[in-house]
Short mmCIF file of C-alpha atoms in Angstrom, two decimals:
data_model
loop_
_atom_site.label_atom_id
_atom_site.label_comp_id
_atom_site.label_asym_id
_atom_site.label_seq_id
_atom_site.Cartn_x
_atom_site.Cartn_y
_atom_site.Cartn_z
CA MET A 1 83.35 101.45 164.92
CA GLY A 2 79.91 102.54 163.71
CA LYS A 3 77.05 103.22 166.10
CA ILE A 4 74.80 100.30 167.12
CA ARG A 5 71.13 101.12 167.48
CA PHE A 6 68.66 98.93 169.39
CA THR A 7 64.92 99.22 168.88
CA ALA A 8 62.45 97.67 171.32
CA THR A 9 59.78 95.49 169.74
CA ASN A 10 56.54 94.08 171.01
CA PRO A 11 56.77 90.28 170.65
CA ARG A 12 52.99 89.99 170.49
CA THR A 13 52.60 92.18 167.43
CA SER A 14 55.96 92.16 165.73
CA GLY A 15 56.16 88.43 165.13
CA VAL A 16 59.22 88.15 167.41
CA GLY A 17 58.69 85.68 170.23
CA PRO A 18 59.71 86.39 173.83
CA ALA A 19 62.70 84.03 173.70
CA LEU A 20 63.95 85.59 170.46
CA ALA A 21 63.49 89.10 171.83
CA ARG A 22 65.54 88.27 174.91
CA SER A 23 68.38 86.77 172.84
CA ALA A 24 68.45 89.76 170.53
CA ALA A 25 68.72 92.06 173.52
CA LEU A 26 71.59 89.99 174.94
CA LEU A 27 73.43 90.08 171.63
CA GLY A 28 72.98 93.83 171.38
CA ALA A 29 74.31 94.36 174.88
CA ALA A 30 77.31 92.10 174.18
CA LEU A 31 78.14 93.98 171.00
CA LEU A 32 77.87 97.30 172.81
CA VAL A 33 80.16 96.19 175.65
CA ALA A 34 82.69 94.70 173.25
CA GLY A 35 82.63 97.81 171.12
CA CYS A 36 83.17 100.07 174.12
CA ALA A 37 86.06 97.88 175.32
CA GLY A 38 88.01 98.33 172.07
CA THR A 39 89.92 101.52 171.35
CA GLU A 40 88.57 103.52 168.48
CA THR A 41 91.61 104.84 166.69
CA SER A 42 91.49 106.96 163.62
CA VAL A 43 94.77 107.47 161.91
CA ARG A 44 95.03 110.20 159.43
CA LYS A 45 98.10 111.34 157.55
CA SER A 46 99.07 114.95 157.64
CA SER A 47 101.81 116.72 155.80
CA ALA A 48 104.68 118.09 157.91
CA PRO A 49 108.05 119.64 157.05
CA GLY A 50 110.62 116.96 156.41
CA GLY A 51 108.26 114.05 155.76
CA SER A 52 104.93 112.51 156.91
CA ALA A 53 103.69 112.29 160.48
CA SER A 54 100.81 110.38 162.09
CA GLU A 55 98.08 111.79 164.32
CA VAL A 56 96.41 109.42 166.76
CA SER A 57 92.88 110.23 168.00
CA GLY A 58 93.32 113.82 166.83
CA ALA A 59 96.48 114.53 168.92
CA PRO A 60 99.52 115.90 167.05
CA ALA A 61 102.27 113.35 166.40
CA SER A 62 105.47 113.67 168.39
CA GLY A 63 107.94 115.94 166.70
CA ALA A 64 105.30 117.78 164.73
CA PRO A 65 105.60 121.54 164.77
CA GLY A 66 103.83 123.03 167.77
CA SER A 67 103.59 119.75 169.65
CA GLY A 68 106.23 120.63 172.22
CA LEU A 69 107.54 117.04 172.07
CA ALA A 70 110.86 115.82 170.79
CA GLY A 71 110.49 113.34 167.97
CA PRO A 72 112.73 110.41 167.20
CA GLU A 73 115.91 111.25 165.38
CA THR A 74 115.97 110.50 161.70
CA PRO A 75 119.08 108.52 160.83
CA SER A 76 121.39 110.50 158.65
CA PRO A 77 123.12 108.96 155.69
CA GLY A 78 125.67 106.43 156.80
CA THR A 79 124.14 105.97 160.25
CA SER A 80 123.11 102.43 161.09
CA ALA A 81 119.42 101.59 161.80
CA PRO A 82 118.38 100.17 165.20
CA ALA A 83 119.68 96.72 165.90
CA SER A 84 117.58 93.75 164.79
CA GLY A 85 115.01 92.80 167.44
CA ALA A 86 114.93 96.23 169.04
CA PRO A 87 111.54 97.90 168.98
CA ALA A 88 111.14 100.49 166.29
CA PRO A 89 110.56 104.05 167.42
CA GLY A 90 106.88 104.44 168.42
CA ALA A 91 106.22 100.65 168.53
CA PRO A 92 104.26 99.25 171.55
CA ALA A 93 106.27 97.68 174.33
CA PRO A 94 106.56 93.89 174.36
CA GLY A 95 103.48 92.24 175.91
CA ALA A 96 101.22 95.25 175.33
CA PRO A 97 97.80 94.36 173.85
CA GLY A 98 97.72 94.92 170.15
CA PRO A 99 94.82 96.36 168.18
CA ALA A 100 93.68 92.84 167.14
CA ALA A 101 92.62 91.96 170.73
CA ALA A 102 89.32 93.91 170.68
CA PRO A 103 88.15 92.54 167.29
CA ARG A 104 88.75 88.95 168.47
CA GLY A 105 86.59 89.59 171.58
CA LEU A 106 83.92 91.23 169.48
CA ALA A 107 83.84 88.30 167.06
CA GLU A 108 83.41 85.86 169.95
CA GLU A 109 80.57 87.88 171.45
CA ALA A 110 78.89 88.07 168.04
CA ARG A 111 79.25 84.31 167.53
CA GLN A 112 77.69 83.57 170.92
CA GLY A 113 74.87 86.02 170.25
CA THR A 114 74.19 84.49 166.83
CA GLU A 115 73.98 81.04 168.37
CA ALA A 116 71.60 82.35 171.03
CA ILE A 117 69.35 83.90 168.40
CA ARG A 118 69.39 80.72 166.31
CA GLY A 119 68.35 78.71 169.36
CA ALA A 120 65.59 81.19 170.19
CA VAL A 121 64.26 81.11 166.61
CA GLU A 122 64.13 77.33 166.69
CA ALA A 123 62.38 77.37 170.09
CA GLU A 124 59.87 79.94 168.83
CA ALA A 125 59.16 77.81 165.75
CA ARG A 126 58.54 74.78 167.97
CA GLU A 127 56.19 76.80 170.17
CA ALA A 128 54.30 78.09 167.12
CA GLU A 129 53.85 74.56 165.80
CA ALA A 130 52.62 73.44 169.23
CA ARG A 131 50.07 76.28 169.34
CA LYS A 132 48.93 75.47 165.82
CA ALA A 133 48.49 71.78 166.70
CA ALA A 134 46.57 72.66 169.89
CA LEU A 135 44.23 74.97 167.97
CA LEU A 136 43.60 72.31 165.32
CA ALA A 137 42.88 69.74 168.02
CA ALA A 138 40.39 72.16 169.66
CA ALA A 139 38.70 72.79 166.30
CA ARG A 140 38.21 69.06 165.72
CA ARG A 141 36.97 68.64 169.29
CA TRP A 142 34.26 71.21 168.57
CA GLY A 143 33.30 69.65 165.25
CA LEU A 144 35.11 72.01 162.88
CA PRO A 145 36.99 70.70 159.81
CA GLN A 146 39.80 73.26 160.21
CA ALA A 147 41.12 75.67 162.79
CA PRO A 148 39.93 79.30 162.68
CA LEU A 149 42.33 81.69 161.01
CA LEU A 150 44.31 83.97 163.31
CA ALA A 151 43.69 87.70 162.98
CA PRO A 152 46.56 90.01 161.99
CA PRO A 153 47.88 92.57 164.50
CA PRO A 154 45.33 95.34 165.09
CA PRO A 155 45.84 98.75 163.48
CA ARG A 156 48.12 101.20 165.25
CA THR A 157 45.37 103.80 165.45
CA LYS A 158 41.62 103.44 165.85
CA SER A 159 38.97 105.44 164.03
CA LEU A 160 35.18 105.52 164.18
CA PRO A 161 33.43 104.71 160.89
CA ALA A 162 31.07 107.28 159.47
CA THR A 163 27.34 106.67 159.61
CA ARG A 164 26.33 104.28 156.85
CA ARG A 165 24.49 105.98 154.01
CA GLY A 166 20.75 105.71 154.57
CA PHE A 167 21.17 105.03 158.30
CA GLY A 168 21.31 108.67 159.41
CA VAL A 169 18.54 110.65 161.05
CA ASN A 170 16.83 113.79 159.81
CA GLY A 171 16.91 117.22 161.37
CA PRO A 172 19.41 119.89 162.29
CA ARG A 173 22.56 119.43 164.34
CA THR A 174 23.23 115.81 163.36
CA GLN A 175 26.94 116.53 163.67
CA GLY A 176 28.34 114.83 166.75
CA LEU A 177 25.73 112.09 167.05
CA PRO A 178 27.12 108.56 167.50
CA PRO A 179 27.73 107.02 164.06
CA VAL A 180 25.57 104.08 162.98
CA PHE A 181 27.39 101.51 160.85
CA THR A 182 27.39 97.86 159.83
CA ARG A 183 30.98 97.53 158.61
CA VAL A 184 34.38 98.80 159.75
CA PRO A 185 36.54 100.17 156.90
CA THR A 186 39.64 97.95 156.76
CA ARG A 187 41.75 96.09 154.21
CA ASP A 188 42.33 93.25 156.66
CA ARG A 189 40.40 90.08 155.87
CA VAL A 190 38.65 90.12 159.22
CA VAL A 191 35.07 90.12 160.48
CA PHE A 192 33.74 90.89 163.94
CA LEU A 193 31.56 88.57 166.03
CA THR A 194 28.88 90.26 168.14
CA ILE A 195 26.49 88.32 170.40
CA ASP A 196 23.28 89.87 171.73
CA ASP A 197 20.91 89.55 174.69
CA GLY A 198 22.26 86.99 177.20
CA VAL A 199 19.43 84.46 177.64
CA ASP A 200 21.45 81.27 177.15
CA GLN A 201 24.32 80.96 179.62
CA ASP A 202 25.77 77.58 178.76
CA PRO A 203 29.35 77.25 180.13
CA ALA A 204 30.21 75.24 177.02
CA THR A 205 29.80 78.42 174.94
CA LEU A 206 32.50 80.25 176.88
CA ARG A 207 34.75 77.20 176.80
CA MET A 208 34.36 76.85 173.03
CA LEU A 209 35.13 80.52 172.38
CA ARG A 210 38.13 80.39 174.74
CA GLU A 211 39.65 77.20 173.34
CA LEU A 212 39.28 78.42 169.76
CA HIS A 213 40.67 81.90 170.61
CA VAL A 214 37.63 83.68 169.14
CA PRO A 215 37.21 87.33 170.23
CA TYR A 216 33.69 88.74 170.47
CA THR A 217 31.61 91.64 171.76
CA ALA A 218 28.53 90.94 173.91
CA PHE A 219 25.62 93.40 173.76
CA LEU A 220 23.68 92.66 176.95
CA SER A 221 20.17 93.53 178.08
CA ASP A 222 19.25 93.33 181.74
CA ASP A 223 16.06 91.30 181.32
CA ALA A 224 17.84 88.68 179.18
CA VAL A 225 20.76 88.30 181.57
CA ASP A 226 18.21 87.91 184.39
CA GLY A 227 20.74 87.96 187.21
CA GLY A 228 23.40 85.86 185.50
CA TRP A 229 26.05 88.53 185.84
CA GLU A 230 28.73 86.13 187.06
CA TYR A 231 28.50 84.23 183.78
CA PHE A 232 29.31 87.40 181.85
CA ARG A 233 31.96 88.37 184.37
CA ALA A 234 33.69 85.12 183.38
CA ALA A 235 33.22 86.05 179.72
CA HIS A 236 34.75 89.46 180.37
CA GLU A 237 37.72 87.94 182.22
CA GLN A 238 38.51 85.77 179.22
CA GLY A 239 38.49 88.78 176.89
CA ALA A 240 34.91 89.57 175.85
CA ALA A 241 33.84 93.22 175.69
CA LEU A 242 30.50 93.90 177.41
CA GLN A 243 28.34 96.59 175.79
CA ASN A 244 24.83 98.10 176.05
CA HIS A 245 21.63 96.57 174.61
CA THR A 246 19.11 98.36 176.94
CA LEU A 247 17.37 97.22 180.11
CA LEU A 248 14.22 95.56 178.75
CA HIS A 249 14.88 95.12 175.01
CA ARG A 250 12.00 97.37 173.96
CA TYR A 251 11.27 98.92 170.57
CA LEU A 252 12.85 102.34 171.17
CA PRO A 253 11.23 104.50 168.44
CA GLY A 254 7.86 103.77 170.07
CA LEU A 255 8.98 105.22 173.41
CA SER A 256 9.16 108.77 174.68
CA ARG A 257 12.54 110.43 175.08
CA ALA A 258 12.34 109.97 178.86
CA ALA A 259 11.54 106.26 178.48
CA GLN A 260 14.44 105.82 176.08
CA ARG A 261 16.72 107.50 178.59
CA HIS A 262 15.60 105.00 181.22
CA GLU A 263 16.34 102.09 178.86
CA ILE A 264 19.76 103.24 177.67
CA CYS A 265 21.19 105.19 180.59
CA GLY A 266 19.68 102.73 183.06
CA MET A 267 21.64 99.91 181.40
CA GLN A 268 24.78 102.04 181.63
CA ASP A 269 24.22 102.23 185.40
CA THR A 270 23.68 98.46 185.56
CA LEU A 271 26.92 97.70 183.73
CA ARG A 272 28.79 100.17 185.91
CA ARG A 273 27.38 98.58 189.06
CA HIS A 274 28.33 95.02 188.06
CA TYR A 275 31.60 95.60 186.21
CA GLY A 276 32.88 98.98 187.32
CA ARG A 277 32.50 100.72 183.97
CA ALA A 278 29.77 101.67 181.52
CA ALA A 279 29.64 100.77 177.83
CA THR A 280 30.99 102.86 174.98
CA LEU A 281 29.04 101.00 172.26
CA PHE A 282 25.27 100.62 172.03
CA ARG A 283 23.09 98.38 169.87
CA PRO A 284 19.38 99.26 169.85
CA PRO A 285 17.00 96.28 170.02
CA TYR A 286 15.95 95.08 166.56
CA GLY A 287 18.37 97.64 165.11
CA SER A 288 15.62 100.28 165.43
CA TYR A 289 16.23 103.85 166.59
CA ASN A 290 15.34 107.49 165.98
CA ARG A 291 16.95 110.83 166.63
CA ASP A 292 16.02 110.75 170.32
CA THR A 293 17.77 107.38 170.61
CA LEU A 294 21.07 108.71 169.31
CA GLU A 295 20.92 111.92 171.33
CA VAL A 296 20.11 110.08 174.55
CA ALA A 297 22.83 107.50 173.86
CA ARG A 298 25.39 110.27 173.35
CA SER A 299 24.37 111.90 176.64
CA CYS A 300 25.01 108.57 178.43
CA GLY A 301 28.56 108.22 177.13
CA ILE A 302 27.92 106.12 174.00
CA ARG A 303 30.46 106.71 171.21
CA ALA A 304 29.05 104.54 168.41
CA VAL A 305 26.08 102.38 167.37
CA PRO A 306 27.28 99.23 165.57
CA LEU A 307 24.57 97.21 163.82
CA TRP A 308 25.34 94.19 161.60
CA GLU A 309 25.90 93.00 158.02
CA ALA A 310 25.12 89.31 158.57
CA GLU A 311 23.19 87.25 161.12
CA VAL A 312 24.03 83.67 162.10
CA PHE A 313 21.62 80.92 163.17
CA PRO A 314 22.31 77.21 163.68
CA GLY A 315 22.96 75.91 160.16
CA ARG A 316 22.55 79.14 158.17
CA VAL A 317 23.81 82.70 157.65
CA VAL A 318 21.57 85.56 156.50
CA TYR A 319 23.38 88.41 154.71
CA ARG A 320 22.27 92.04 154.47
CA ASP A 321 24.30 92.12 151.26
CA SER A 322 25.15 89.07 149.15
CA ASP A 323 28.27 87.91 150.98
CA LEU A 324 30.90 88.74 153.59
CA HIS A 325 33.25 91.69 153.17
CA PRO A 326 36.34 92.81 155.10
CA GLY A 327 35.24 94.52 158.30
CA ASP A 328 31.69 93.14 158.42
CA LEU A 329 29.91 92.94 161.78
CA VAL A 330 28.22 89.58 162.27
CA LEU A 331 25.36 89.08 164.73
CA THR A 332 24.26 86.03 166.66
CA HIS A 333 22.53 85.60 170.03
CA PHE A 334 23.07 83.98 173.41
CA GLN A 335 20.23 81.56 172.72
CA GLY A 336 19.83 77.80 172.96
CA ARG A 337 17.42 75.01 172.08
CA ALA A 338 14.59 76.74 173.90
CA GLN A 339 14.75 79.55 171.33
CA TRP A 340 16.33 77.84 168.30
CA ASN A 341 16.31 74.54 166.52
CA GLY A 342 19.85 74.02 167.74
CA SER A 343 22.37 75.03 170.36
CA MET A 344 24.62 78.04 170.79
CA ALA A 345 27.55 75.80 169.82
CA ASP A 346 25.70 74.94 166.58
CA ALA A 347 25.42 78.62 165.70
CA LEU A 348 29.09 79.23 166.47
CA ARG A 349 30.10 76.23 164.35
CA THR A 350 28.09 77.66 161.46
CA PHE A 351 29.76 81.04 161.89
CA LEU A 352 33.34 79.74 162.19
CA ARG A 353 33.02 77.23 159.35
CA THR A 354 31.62 79.94 157.06
CA VAL A 355 34.15 82.68 157.75
CA THR A 356 37.12 80.29 157.69
CA GLU A 357 36.12 78.78 154.36
CA LYS A 358 35.81 82.29 152.94
CA GLY A 359 39.31 83.18 154.15
CA TYR A 360 38.38 85.51 157.03
CA ALA A 361 39.73 85.68 160.57
CA VAL A 362 37.74 86.94 163.55
CA ALA A 363 39.12 90.15 165.08
CA ARG A 364 38.19 92.14 168.18
CA LEU A 365 35.88 95.03 167.31
CA GLU A 366 37.22 97.30 170.08
CA ASP A 367 40.74 97.01 168.60
CA TYR A 368 39.55 98.81 165.45
CA ILE A 369 37.14 101.52 166.65
#
């Protein structure tokens, strides 16, 4: 029997559902047990004086030279063969299990395993259809003509994009500064939703994003959140990443290095105090920064400075370039009717309708960088 190899898979990313993964494991175990129960016998012919002899499992056949065993006598001419019905020399005793017993057991185990896998595949298909129907129902409930597309599995390895051309800073020793970029290099048809500030804290926003399974990154500033840290704790618990957007949302290039440190590193302390960890990503207010900004951010534990390629408002999208591209970062804000001519839900509808019509899914930024 050949070797059977089992490879563990992750049902979330491999496309194999939990029920199917369990059935496959059961089938593999059954095949292994059945295979071990059977006797692996290799019979090879070897030449011996006076005729051919058999070797079983590598042991010399009885009567072979050097075996030390007496072999059955070979009838001489004129000598009668064993009587009819008597077992031939070397034949198994009556009632002993024959070599066909193990294959029959193996076939039965394989049949049962195949049926289990078929049932699991059908159950997984039913579950997938149910999830698809639930997502479509949620989309219609939130005023969308179609459900958002689901993102593919994230890449196996992450990598930071290089600083976008024209977004670097002048001076020596720029190596090692956090990269500034507006797009993540990827062939996946995905974009990344980022939401800034934190002024509007409508529970309907979190419910909409949760029901539509939309991942996003929140860049928070302390003055905008204004004490509403529990709201963003709820956002974090449902999957949002919370990142740094300074304490008071000031124009950083107009500040001294010490004042910039207070804005950036002070917000790191605030996030750590409320959520137990500081940010790794930083977005400067208005997308404005200088060399001091990047050096201070690096000293506070910031790895990268993501900006944006497109900005969403209720009813419209403004592009830095002419259209969306794979890996684009899209910006909107936690703002409502007090700041916009529309609600936060209106802006999210505009975003989701646009990216879905263009064939893009929304992925989680922190899964890629």
